[in-house]
mmCIF file of C-alpha atoms in Angstrom:
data_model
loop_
_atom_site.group_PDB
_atom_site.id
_atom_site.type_symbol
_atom_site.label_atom_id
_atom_site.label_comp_id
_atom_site.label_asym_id
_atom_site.label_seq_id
_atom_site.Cartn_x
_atom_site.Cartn_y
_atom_site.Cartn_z
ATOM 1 C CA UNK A 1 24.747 14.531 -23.400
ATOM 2 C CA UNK A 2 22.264 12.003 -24.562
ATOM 3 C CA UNK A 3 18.800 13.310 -24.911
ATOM 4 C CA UNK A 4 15.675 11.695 -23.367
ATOM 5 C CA UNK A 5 13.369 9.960 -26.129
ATOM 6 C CA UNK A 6 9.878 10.897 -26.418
ATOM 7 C CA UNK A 7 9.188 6.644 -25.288
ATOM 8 C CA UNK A 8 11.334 7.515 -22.182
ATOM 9 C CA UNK A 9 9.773 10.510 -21.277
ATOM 10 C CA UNK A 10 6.385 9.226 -21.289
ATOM 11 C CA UNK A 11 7.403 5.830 -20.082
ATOM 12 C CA UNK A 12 8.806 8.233 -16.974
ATOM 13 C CA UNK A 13 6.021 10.502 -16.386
ATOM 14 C CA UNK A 14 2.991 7.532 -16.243
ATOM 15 C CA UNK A 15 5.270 5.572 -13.741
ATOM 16 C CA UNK A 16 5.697 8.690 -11.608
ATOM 17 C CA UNK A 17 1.677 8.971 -12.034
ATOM 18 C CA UNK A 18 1.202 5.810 -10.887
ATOM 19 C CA UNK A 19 3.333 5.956 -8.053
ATOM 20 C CA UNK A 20 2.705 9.266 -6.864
ATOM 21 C CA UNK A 21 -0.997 10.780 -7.702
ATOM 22 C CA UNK A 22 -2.624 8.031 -5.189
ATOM 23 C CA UNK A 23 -0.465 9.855 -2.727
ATOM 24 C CA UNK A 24 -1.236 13.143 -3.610
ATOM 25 C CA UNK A 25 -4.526 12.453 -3.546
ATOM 26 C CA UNK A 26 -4.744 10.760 -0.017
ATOM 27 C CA UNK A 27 -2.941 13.883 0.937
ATOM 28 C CA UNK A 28 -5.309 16.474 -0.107
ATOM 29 C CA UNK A 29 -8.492 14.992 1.117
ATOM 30 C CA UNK A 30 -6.321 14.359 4.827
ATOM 31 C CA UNK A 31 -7.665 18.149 4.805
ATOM 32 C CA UNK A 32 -10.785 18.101 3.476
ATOM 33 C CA UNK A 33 -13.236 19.203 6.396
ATOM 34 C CA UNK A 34 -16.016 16.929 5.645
ATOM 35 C CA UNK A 35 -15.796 13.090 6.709
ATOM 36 C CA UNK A 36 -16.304 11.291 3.345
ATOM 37 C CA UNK A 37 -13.300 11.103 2.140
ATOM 38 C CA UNK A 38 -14.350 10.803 -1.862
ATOM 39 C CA UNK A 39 -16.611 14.580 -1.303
ATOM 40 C CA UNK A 40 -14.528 17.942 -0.802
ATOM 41 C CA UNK A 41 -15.891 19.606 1.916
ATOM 42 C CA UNK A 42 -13.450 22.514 2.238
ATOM 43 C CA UNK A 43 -9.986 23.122 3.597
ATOM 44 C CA UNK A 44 -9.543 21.891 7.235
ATOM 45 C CA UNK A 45 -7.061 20.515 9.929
ATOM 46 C CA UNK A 46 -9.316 19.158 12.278
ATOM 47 C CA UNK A 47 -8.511 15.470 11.242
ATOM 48 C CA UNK A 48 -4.992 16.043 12.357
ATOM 49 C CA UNK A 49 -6.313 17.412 16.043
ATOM 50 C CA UNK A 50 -8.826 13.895 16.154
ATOM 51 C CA UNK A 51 -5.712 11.904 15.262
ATOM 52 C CA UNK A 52 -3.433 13.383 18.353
ATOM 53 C CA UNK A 53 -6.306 12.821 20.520
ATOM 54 C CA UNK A 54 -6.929 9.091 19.166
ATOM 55 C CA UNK A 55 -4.956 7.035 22.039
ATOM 56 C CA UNK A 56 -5.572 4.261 20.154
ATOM 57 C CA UNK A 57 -3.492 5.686 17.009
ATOM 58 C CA UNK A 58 -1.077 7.177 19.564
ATOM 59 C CA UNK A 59 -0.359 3.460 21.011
ATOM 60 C CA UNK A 60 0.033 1.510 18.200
ATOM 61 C CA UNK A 61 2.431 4.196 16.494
ATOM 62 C CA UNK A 62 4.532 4.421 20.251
ATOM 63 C CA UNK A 63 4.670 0.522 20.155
ATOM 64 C CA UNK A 64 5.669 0.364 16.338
ATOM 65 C CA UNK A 65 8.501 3.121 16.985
ATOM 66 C CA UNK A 66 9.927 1.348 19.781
ATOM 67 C CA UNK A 67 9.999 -2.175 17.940
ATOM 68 C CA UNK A 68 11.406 -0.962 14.804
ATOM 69 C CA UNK A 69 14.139 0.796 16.840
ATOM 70 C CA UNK A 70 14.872 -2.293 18.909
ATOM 71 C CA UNK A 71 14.708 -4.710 16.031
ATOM 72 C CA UNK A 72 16.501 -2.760 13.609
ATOM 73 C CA UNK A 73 19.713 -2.182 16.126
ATOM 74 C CA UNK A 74 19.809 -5.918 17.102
ATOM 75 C CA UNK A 75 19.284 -7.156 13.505
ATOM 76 C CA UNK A 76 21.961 -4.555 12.230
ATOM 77 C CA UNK A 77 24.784 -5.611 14.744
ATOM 78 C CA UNK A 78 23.702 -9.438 14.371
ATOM 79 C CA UNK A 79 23.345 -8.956 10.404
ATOM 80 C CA UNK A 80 27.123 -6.928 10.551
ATOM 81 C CA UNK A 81 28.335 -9.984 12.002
ATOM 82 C CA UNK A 82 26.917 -12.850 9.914
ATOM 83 C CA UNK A 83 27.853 -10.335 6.990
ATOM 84 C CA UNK A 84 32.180 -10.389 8.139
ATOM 85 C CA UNK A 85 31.957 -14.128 8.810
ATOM 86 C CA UNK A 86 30.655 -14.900 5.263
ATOM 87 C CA UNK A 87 33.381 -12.558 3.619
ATOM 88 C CA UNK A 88 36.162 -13.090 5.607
ATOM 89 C CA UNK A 89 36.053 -16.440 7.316
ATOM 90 C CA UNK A 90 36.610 -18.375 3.966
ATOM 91 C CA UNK A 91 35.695 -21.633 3.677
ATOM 92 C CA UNK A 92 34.520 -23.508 6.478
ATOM 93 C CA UNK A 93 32.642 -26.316 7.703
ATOM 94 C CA UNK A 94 28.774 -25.440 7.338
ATOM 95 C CA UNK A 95 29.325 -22.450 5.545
ATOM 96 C CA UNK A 96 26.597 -23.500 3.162
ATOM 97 C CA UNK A 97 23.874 -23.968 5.792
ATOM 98 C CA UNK A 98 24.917 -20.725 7.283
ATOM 99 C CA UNK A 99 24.535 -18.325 4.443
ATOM 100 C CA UNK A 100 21.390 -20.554 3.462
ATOM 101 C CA UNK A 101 20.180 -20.046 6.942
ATOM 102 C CA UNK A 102 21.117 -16.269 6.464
ATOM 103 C CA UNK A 103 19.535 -15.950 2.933
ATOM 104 C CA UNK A 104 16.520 -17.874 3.735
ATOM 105 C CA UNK A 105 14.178 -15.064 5.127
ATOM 106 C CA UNK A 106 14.901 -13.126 2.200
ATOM 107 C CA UNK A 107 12.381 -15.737 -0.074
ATOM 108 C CA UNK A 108 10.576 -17.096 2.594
ATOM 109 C CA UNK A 109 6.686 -15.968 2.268
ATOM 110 C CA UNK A 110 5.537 -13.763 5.240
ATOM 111 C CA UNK A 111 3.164 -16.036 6.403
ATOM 112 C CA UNK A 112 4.973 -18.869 6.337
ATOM 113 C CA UNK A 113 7.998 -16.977 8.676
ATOM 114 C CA UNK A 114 4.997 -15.699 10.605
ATOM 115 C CA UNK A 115 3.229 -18.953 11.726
ATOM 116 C CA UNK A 116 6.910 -20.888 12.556
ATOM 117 C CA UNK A 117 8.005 -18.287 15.139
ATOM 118 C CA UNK A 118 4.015 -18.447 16.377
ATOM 119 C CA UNK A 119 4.846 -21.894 16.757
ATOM 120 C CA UNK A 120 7.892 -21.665 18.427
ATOM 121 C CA UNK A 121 6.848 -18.945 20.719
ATOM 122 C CA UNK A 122 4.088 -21.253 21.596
ATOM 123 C CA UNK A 123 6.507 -24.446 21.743
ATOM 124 C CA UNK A 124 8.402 -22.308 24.527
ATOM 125 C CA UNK A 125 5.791 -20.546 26.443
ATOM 126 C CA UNK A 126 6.372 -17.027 25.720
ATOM 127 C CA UNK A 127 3.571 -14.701 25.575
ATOM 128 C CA UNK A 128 3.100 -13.002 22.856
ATOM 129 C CA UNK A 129 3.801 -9.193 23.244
ATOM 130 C CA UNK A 130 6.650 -6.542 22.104
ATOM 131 C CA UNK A 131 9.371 -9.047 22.743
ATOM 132 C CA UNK A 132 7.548 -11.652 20.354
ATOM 133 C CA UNK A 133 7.579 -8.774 17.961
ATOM 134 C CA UNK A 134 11.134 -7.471 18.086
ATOM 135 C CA UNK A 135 12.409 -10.810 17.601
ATOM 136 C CA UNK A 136 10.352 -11.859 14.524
ATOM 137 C CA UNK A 137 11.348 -8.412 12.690
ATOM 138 C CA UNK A 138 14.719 -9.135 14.002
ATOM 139 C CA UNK A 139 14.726 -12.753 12.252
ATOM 140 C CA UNK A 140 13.557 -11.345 8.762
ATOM 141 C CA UNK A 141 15.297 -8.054 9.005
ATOM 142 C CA UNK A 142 18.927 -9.653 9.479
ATOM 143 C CA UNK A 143 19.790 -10.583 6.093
ATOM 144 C CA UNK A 144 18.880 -7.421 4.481
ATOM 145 C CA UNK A 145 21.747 -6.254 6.718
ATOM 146 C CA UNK A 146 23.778 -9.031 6.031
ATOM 147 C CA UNK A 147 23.193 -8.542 2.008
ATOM 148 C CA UNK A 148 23.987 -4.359 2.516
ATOM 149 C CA UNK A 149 27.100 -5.097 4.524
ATOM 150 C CA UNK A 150 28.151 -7.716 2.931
ATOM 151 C CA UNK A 151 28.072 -6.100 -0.343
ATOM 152 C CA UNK A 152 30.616 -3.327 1.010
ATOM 153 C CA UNK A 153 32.805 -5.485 2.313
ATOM 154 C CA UNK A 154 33.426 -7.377 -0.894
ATOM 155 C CA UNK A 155 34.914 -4.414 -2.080
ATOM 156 C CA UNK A 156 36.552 -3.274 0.360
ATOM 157 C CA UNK A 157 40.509 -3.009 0.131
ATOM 158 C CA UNK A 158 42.493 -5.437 3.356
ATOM 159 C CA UNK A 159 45.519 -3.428 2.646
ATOM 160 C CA UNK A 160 44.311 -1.071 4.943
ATOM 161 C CA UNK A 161 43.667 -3.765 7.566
ATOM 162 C CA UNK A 162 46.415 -4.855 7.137
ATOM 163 C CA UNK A 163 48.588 -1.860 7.610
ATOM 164 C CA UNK A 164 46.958 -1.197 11.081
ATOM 165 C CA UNK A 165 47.217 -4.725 11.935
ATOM 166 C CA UNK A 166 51.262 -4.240 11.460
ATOM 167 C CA UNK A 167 51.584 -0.785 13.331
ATOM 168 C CA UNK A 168 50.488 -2.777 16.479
ATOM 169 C CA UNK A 169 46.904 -2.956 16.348
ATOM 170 C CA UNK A 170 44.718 -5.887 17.673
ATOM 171 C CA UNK A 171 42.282 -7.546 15.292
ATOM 172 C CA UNK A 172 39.625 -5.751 17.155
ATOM 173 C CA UNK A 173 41.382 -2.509 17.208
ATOM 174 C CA UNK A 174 41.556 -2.630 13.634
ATOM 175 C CA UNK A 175 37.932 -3.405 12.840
ATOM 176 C CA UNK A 176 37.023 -1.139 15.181
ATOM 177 C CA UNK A 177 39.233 2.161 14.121
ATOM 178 C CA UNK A 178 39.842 0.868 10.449
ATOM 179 C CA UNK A 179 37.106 -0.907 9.076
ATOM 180 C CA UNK A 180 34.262 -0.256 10.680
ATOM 181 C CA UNK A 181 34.388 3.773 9.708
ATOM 182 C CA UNK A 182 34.547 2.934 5.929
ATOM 183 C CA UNK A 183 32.134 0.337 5.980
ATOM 184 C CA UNK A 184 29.787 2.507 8.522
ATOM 185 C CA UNK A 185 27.425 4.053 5.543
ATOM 186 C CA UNK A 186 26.723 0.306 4.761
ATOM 187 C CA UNK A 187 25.706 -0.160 8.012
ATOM 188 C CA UNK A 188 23.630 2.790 8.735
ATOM 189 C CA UNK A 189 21.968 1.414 5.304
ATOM 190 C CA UNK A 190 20.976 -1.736 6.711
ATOM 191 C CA UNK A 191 19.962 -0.050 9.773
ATOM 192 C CA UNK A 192 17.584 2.561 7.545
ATOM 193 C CA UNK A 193 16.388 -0.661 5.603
ATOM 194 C CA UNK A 194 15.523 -3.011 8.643
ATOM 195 C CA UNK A 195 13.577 0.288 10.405
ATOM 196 C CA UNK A 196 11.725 0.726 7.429
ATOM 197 C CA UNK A 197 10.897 -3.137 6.438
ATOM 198 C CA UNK A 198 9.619 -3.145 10.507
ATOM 199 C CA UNK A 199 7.839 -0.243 10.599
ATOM 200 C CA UNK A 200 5.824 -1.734 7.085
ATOM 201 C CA UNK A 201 5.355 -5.234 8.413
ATOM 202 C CA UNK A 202 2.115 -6.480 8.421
ATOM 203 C CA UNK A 203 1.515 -9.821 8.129
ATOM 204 C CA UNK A 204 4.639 -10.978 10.435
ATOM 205 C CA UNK A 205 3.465 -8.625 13.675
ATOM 206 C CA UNK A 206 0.201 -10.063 12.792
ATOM 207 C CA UNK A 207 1.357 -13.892 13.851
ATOM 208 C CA UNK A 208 3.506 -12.711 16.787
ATOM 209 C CA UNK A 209 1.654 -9.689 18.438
ATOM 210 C CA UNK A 210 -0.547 -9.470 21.727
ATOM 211 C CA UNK A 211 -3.425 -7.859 22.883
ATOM 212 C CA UNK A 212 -1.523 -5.057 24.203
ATOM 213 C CA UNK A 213 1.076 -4.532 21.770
ATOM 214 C CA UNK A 214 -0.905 -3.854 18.530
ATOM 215 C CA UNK A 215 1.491 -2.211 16.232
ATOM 216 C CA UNK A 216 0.120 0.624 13.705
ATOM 217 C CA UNK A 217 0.073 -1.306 10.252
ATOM 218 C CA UNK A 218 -1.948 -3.924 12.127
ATOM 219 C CA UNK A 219 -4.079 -0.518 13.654
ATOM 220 C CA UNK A 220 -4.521 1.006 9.990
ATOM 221 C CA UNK A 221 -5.440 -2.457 8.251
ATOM 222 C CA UNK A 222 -8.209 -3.361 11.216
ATOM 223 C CA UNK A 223 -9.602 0.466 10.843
ATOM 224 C CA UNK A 224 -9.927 0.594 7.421
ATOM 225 C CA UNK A 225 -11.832 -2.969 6.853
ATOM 226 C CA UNK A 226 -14.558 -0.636 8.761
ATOM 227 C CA UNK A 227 -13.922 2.296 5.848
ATOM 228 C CA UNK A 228 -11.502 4.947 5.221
ATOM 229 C CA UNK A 229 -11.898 7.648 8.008
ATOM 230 C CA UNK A 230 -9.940 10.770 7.440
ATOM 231 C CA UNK A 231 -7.887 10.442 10.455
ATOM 232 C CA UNK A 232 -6.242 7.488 8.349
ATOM 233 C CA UNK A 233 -5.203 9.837 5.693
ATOM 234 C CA UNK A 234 -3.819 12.769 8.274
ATOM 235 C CA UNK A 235 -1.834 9.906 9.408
ATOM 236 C CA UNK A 236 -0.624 8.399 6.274
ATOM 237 C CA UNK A 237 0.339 12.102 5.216
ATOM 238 C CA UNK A 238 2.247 12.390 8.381
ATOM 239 C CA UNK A 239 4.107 8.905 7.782
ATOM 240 C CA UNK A 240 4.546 10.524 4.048
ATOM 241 C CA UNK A 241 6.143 13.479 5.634
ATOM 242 C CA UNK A 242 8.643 12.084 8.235
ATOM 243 C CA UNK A 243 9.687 9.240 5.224
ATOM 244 C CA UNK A 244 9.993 11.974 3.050
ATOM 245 C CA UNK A 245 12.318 14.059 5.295
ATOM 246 C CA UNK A 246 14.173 10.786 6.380
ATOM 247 C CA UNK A 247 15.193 10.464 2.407
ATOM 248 C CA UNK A 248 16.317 13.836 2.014
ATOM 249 C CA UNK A 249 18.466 14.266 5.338
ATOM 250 C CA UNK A 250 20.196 10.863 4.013
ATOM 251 C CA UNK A 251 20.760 12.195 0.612
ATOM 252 C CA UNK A 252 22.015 15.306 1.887
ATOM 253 C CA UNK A 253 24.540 13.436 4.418
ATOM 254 C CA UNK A 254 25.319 10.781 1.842
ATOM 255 C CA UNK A 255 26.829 13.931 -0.684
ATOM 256 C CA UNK A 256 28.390 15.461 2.449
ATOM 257 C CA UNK A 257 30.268 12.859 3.269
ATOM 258 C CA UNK A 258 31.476 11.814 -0.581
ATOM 259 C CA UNK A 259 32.382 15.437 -0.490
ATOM 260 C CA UNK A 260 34.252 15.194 2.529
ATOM 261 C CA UNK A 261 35.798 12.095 1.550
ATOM 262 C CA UNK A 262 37.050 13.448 -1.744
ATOM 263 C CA UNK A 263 38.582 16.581 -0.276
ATOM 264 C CA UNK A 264 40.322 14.818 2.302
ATOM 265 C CA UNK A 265 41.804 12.261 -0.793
ATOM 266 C CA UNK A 266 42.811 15.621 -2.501
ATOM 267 C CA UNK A 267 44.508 16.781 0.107
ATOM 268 C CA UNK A 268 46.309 13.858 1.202
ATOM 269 C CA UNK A 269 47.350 13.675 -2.873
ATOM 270 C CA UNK A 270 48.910 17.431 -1.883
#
């Protein structure tokens, strides 16, 4: 077993400083009782009561939960699709200008994608709201799917298509009972990665929300131009929290299912 180098190991440990202290920090003083946020004041939790009593907070985070939901589950079954076309259509006419049309969110800047579907929401007459928003994080959010699904499915082997196809099964039957269970940790993936990239977005929800659909990034970034209050750090350690057990339950269910998947192989071997 190769040992870690002493340029490694420190190369390793001021990374995970840099990533991580900032964080630990903004947790501790989320329970400091006093309300500068730089001065200890002593151990409290009344931040966290202010914050469930802030309907303001409360709002934006119901609003942001219910477009990243929305978006993510439209962009993952649109994204699934644009991702079998590209792999298993072959060539066809357009094909360029449809992955390039795919692919193109994925360098696009932010504000750029923000202002053209302001435009076109404008162009058409649709008010801006949580339907402007769901379909903007949709747009973006589809070719990460597309890219995660797509990847899989490069890989993955047609014989077994193939053999359902000729014990009687329809094409749909056999996406449906054959590929789409070995490809479905790709999907849940790109389902994980579009909820996250829409519950971050800032500058997108920015263009394309209303008055009454402010989302909680947008929240956050208007409260804290007016200074850091410690309700935004009893919040941010809450987000910190729920990503944090998010991670771990998909670890855990990621081994769990190798696991599975490799005793099942044994035993079929048997």
């Amino acid at each position: 077993m190769r040992r870690l180098s002493w340029f490694n190991a420190v190369s390793l440990t001021l990374g995970f400083a840099f990533l991580y202290i900032p964080m630990m920090i903004l947790i501790t003083y989320s329970f400091n009782a006093g309300k500068l946020v730089t001065v200890w004041s002593g151990f409290s939790t009344k931040w966290y009561g202010e914050l469930f009593r802030n309907e303001a907070f409360l709002d934006a985070a119901w609003v942001t939960l219910k477009v990243a939901v929305m978006s993510s589950s439209i962009a993952t079954v649109l994204g699934t699709m644009a991702a079998y076309v590209m792999v298993r259509a072959g060539r066809f006419p357009g094909r360029t200008l449809f992955s390039g049309m795919i692919y193109a969110p994925l360098v696009m800047p932010e504000v750029i994608t923000g202002l053209s579907l302001l435009l076109l929401f404008i162009s058409i007459g649709l008010d801006r709201g949580v339907l402007t928003i769901v379909l903007a994080h949709t747009t973006f959010s589809m070719c990460f799917v597309s890219v995660v699904v797509s990847s899989r499915l490069v890989t993955f082997d047609r014989s077994l298509e193939e053999a359902a196809l000729d014990l009687g099964c329809t094409g749909f039957e056999a996406f449906r009972l054959v590929t789409l269970p070995i490809i479905m940790p790709a999907v849940v993936s790109g389902w994980l990665l579009a909820f996250t990239l829409s519950l971050d977005d800032l500058v997108i929800a920015s263009f394309t929300s209303g008055p009454s659909s402010t989302t909680l990034p947008i929240k956050i970034f208007s409260a804290v131009r007016l200074g850091v209050s410690p309700e935004i750090n009893a919040l941010s350690t809450i987000m910190i929290g729920l990503v944090t057990i998010g991670v771990i339950g998909a670890s855990l269910t990621s081994k769990r299912s190798i696991a599975k998947r490799q005793k099942d192989e044994q035993e079929a071997i048997k």
